[in-house]
Coordinates of C-alpha atoms and ligand atoms in Angstrom, one line a residue:
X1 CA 0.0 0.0 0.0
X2 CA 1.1 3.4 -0.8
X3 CA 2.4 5.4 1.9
X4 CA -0.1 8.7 1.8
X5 CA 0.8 11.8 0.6
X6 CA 0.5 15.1 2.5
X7 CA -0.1 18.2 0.0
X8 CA 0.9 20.2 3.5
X9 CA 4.6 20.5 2.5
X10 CA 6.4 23.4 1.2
X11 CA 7.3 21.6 -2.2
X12 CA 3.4 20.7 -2.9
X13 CA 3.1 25.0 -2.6
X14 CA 6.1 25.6 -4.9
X15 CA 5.1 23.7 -7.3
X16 CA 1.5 24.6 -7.4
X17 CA 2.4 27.8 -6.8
X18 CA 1.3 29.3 -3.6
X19 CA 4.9 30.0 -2.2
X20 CA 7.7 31.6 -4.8
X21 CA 11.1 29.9 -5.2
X22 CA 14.3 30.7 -6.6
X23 CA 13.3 28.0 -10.0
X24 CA 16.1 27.4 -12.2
X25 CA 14.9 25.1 -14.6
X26 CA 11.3 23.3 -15.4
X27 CA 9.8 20.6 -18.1
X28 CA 6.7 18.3 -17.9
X29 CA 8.3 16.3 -14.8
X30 CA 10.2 18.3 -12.8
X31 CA 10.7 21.6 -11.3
X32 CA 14.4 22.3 -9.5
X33 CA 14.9 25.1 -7.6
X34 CA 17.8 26.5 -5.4
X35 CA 18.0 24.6 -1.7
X36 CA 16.9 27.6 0.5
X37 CA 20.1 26.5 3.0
X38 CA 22.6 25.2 0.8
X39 CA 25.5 23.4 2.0
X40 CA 27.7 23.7 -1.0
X41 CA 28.5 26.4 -3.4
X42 CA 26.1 24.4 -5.8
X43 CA 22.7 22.8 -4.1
X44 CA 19.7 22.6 -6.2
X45 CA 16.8 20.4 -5.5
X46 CA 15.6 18.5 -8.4
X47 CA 11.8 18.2 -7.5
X48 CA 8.9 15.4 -9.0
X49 CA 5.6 17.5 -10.4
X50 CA 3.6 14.5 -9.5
X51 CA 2.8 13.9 -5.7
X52 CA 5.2 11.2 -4.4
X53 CA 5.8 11.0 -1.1
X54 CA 9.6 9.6 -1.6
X55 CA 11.9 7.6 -3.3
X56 CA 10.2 4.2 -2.8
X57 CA 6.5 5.7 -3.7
X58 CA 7.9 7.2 -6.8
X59 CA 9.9 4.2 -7.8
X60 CA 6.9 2.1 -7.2
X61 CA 4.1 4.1 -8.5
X62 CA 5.9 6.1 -11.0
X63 CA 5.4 5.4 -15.1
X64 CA 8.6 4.2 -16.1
X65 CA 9.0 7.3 -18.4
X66 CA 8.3 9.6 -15.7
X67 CA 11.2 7.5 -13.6
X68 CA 13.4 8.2 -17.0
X69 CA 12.6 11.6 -17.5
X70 CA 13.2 12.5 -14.0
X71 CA 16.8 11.4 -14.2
X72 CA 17.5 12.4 -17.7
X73 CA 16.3 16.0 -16.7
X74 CA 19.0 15.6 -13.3
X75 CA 21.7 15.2 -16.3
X76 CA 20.3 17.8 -18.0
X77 CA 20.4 20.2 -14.9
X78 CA 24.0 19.3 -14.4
X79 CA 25.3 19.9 -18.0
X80 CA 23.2 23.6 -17.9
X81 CA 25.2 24.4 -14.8
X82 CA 28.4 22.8 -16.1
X83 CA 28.1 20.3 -13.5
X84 CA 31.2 17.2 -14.5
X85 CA 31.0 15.8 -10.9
X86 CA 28.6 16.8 -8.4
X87 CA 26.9 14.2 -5.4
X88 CA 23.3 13.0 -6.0
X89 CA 21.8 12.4 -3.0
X90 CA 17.7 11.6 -2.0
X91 CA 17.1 10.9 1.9
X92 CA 14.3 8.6 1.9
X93 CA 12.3 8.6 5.4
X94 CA 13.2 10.0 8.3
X95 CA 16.0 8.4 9.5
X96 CA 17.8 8.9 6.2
X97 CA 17.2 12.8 6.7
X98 CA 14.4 13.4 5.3
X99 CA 12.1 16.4 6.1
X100 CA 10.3 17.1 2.9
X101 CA 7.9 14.4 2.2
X102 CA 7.5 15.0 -1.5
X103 CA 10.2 13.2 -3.5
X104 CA 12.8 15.1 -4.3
X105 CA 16.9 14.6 -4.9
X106 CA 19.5 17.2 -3.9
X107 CA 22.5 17.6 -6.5
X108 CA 25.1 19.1 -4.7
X109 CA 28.5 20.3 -6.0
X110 CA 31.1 23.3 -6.6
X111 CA 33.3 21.5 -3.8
X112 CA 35.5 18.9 -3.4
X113 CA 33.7 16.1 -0.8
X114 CA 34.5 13.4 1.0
X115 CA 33.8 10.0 1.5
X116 CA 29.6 9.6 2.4
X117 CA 29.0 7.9 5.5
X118 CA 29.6 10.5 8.8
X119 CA 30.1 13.5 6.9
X120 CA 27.0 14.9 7.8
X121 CA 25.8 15.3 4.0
Ligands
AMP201 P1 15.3 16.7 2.7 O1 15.8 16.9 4.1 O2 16.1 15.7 1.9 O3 13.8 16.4 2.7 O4 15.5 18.0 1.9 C1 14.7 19.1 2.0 C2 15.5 20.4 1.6 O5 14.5 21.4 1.3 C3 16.4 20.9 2.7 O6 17.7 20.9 2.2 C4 15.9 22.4 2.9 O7 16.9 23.3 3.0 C5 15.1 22.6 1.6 N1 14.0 23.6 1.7 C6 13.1 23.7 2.6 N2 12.2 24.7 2.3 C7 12.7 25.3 1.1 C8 12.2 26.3 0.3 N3 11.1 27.1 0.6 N4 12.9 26.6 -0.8 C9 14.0 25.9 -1.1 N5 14.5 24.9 -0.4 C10 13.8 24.5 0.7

């Protein structure tokens, strides 16, 4: 069973525009938008139009071209920003860190980083 989906959560307003954010790039799948607190000179948040509640609900319940097209438009969003190596990173639940509870990945870049585990990323 699907876990259920909240529209009280600031990405739900983004993208349906009740709150403004700093958008960078858009297409039928995806909005991404600069992380309000980033944590590297480069931290965008690559965010799903359609209401997922994370990874494992999108992956699940996703069409398989909107799973595609959600990562193809991550590599797109990388090559506009001139992004070669950056770290792609999607906390799914709460214990891995997550506090939005729409799905969403953070690419995060413009610094040299180290291993993942205890790094506080
Ligand atoms: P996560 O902890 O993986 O769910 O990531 C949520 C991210 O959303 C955090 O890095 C927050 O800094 C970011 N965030 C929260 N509110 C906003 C907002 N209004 N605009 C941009 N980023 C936000």
């Amino acid at each position: 069973m699907n876990k259920e989906y909240n529209k009280d959560n600031v990405f739900y307003k983004i993208i349906t525009g009740q709150i403004n954010a700093d958008k960078i790039f858009e297409d039928d799948f995806v909005i991404a938008i600069n992380d309000i607190n980033p944590i590297a000179p480069v931290h965008i948040l690559v965010i799903s139009k359609k209401n997922y509640v994370d990874f494992t609900d999108f992956v699940k319940n996703a069409s398989v071209e909107e799973i595609a097209s959600y990562y193809q438009a991550i590599d797109l969003i990388a090559q506009k920003f001139a992004l070669q190596e950056y770290r792609l990173v999607t906390n799914n639940g709460h214990d891995a860190g997550q506090s939005v509870f729409h799905f969403h990945s953070h690419i995060i870049g413009g610094i040299k980083m180290d291993t993942l585990i205890n790094k506080g990323l």
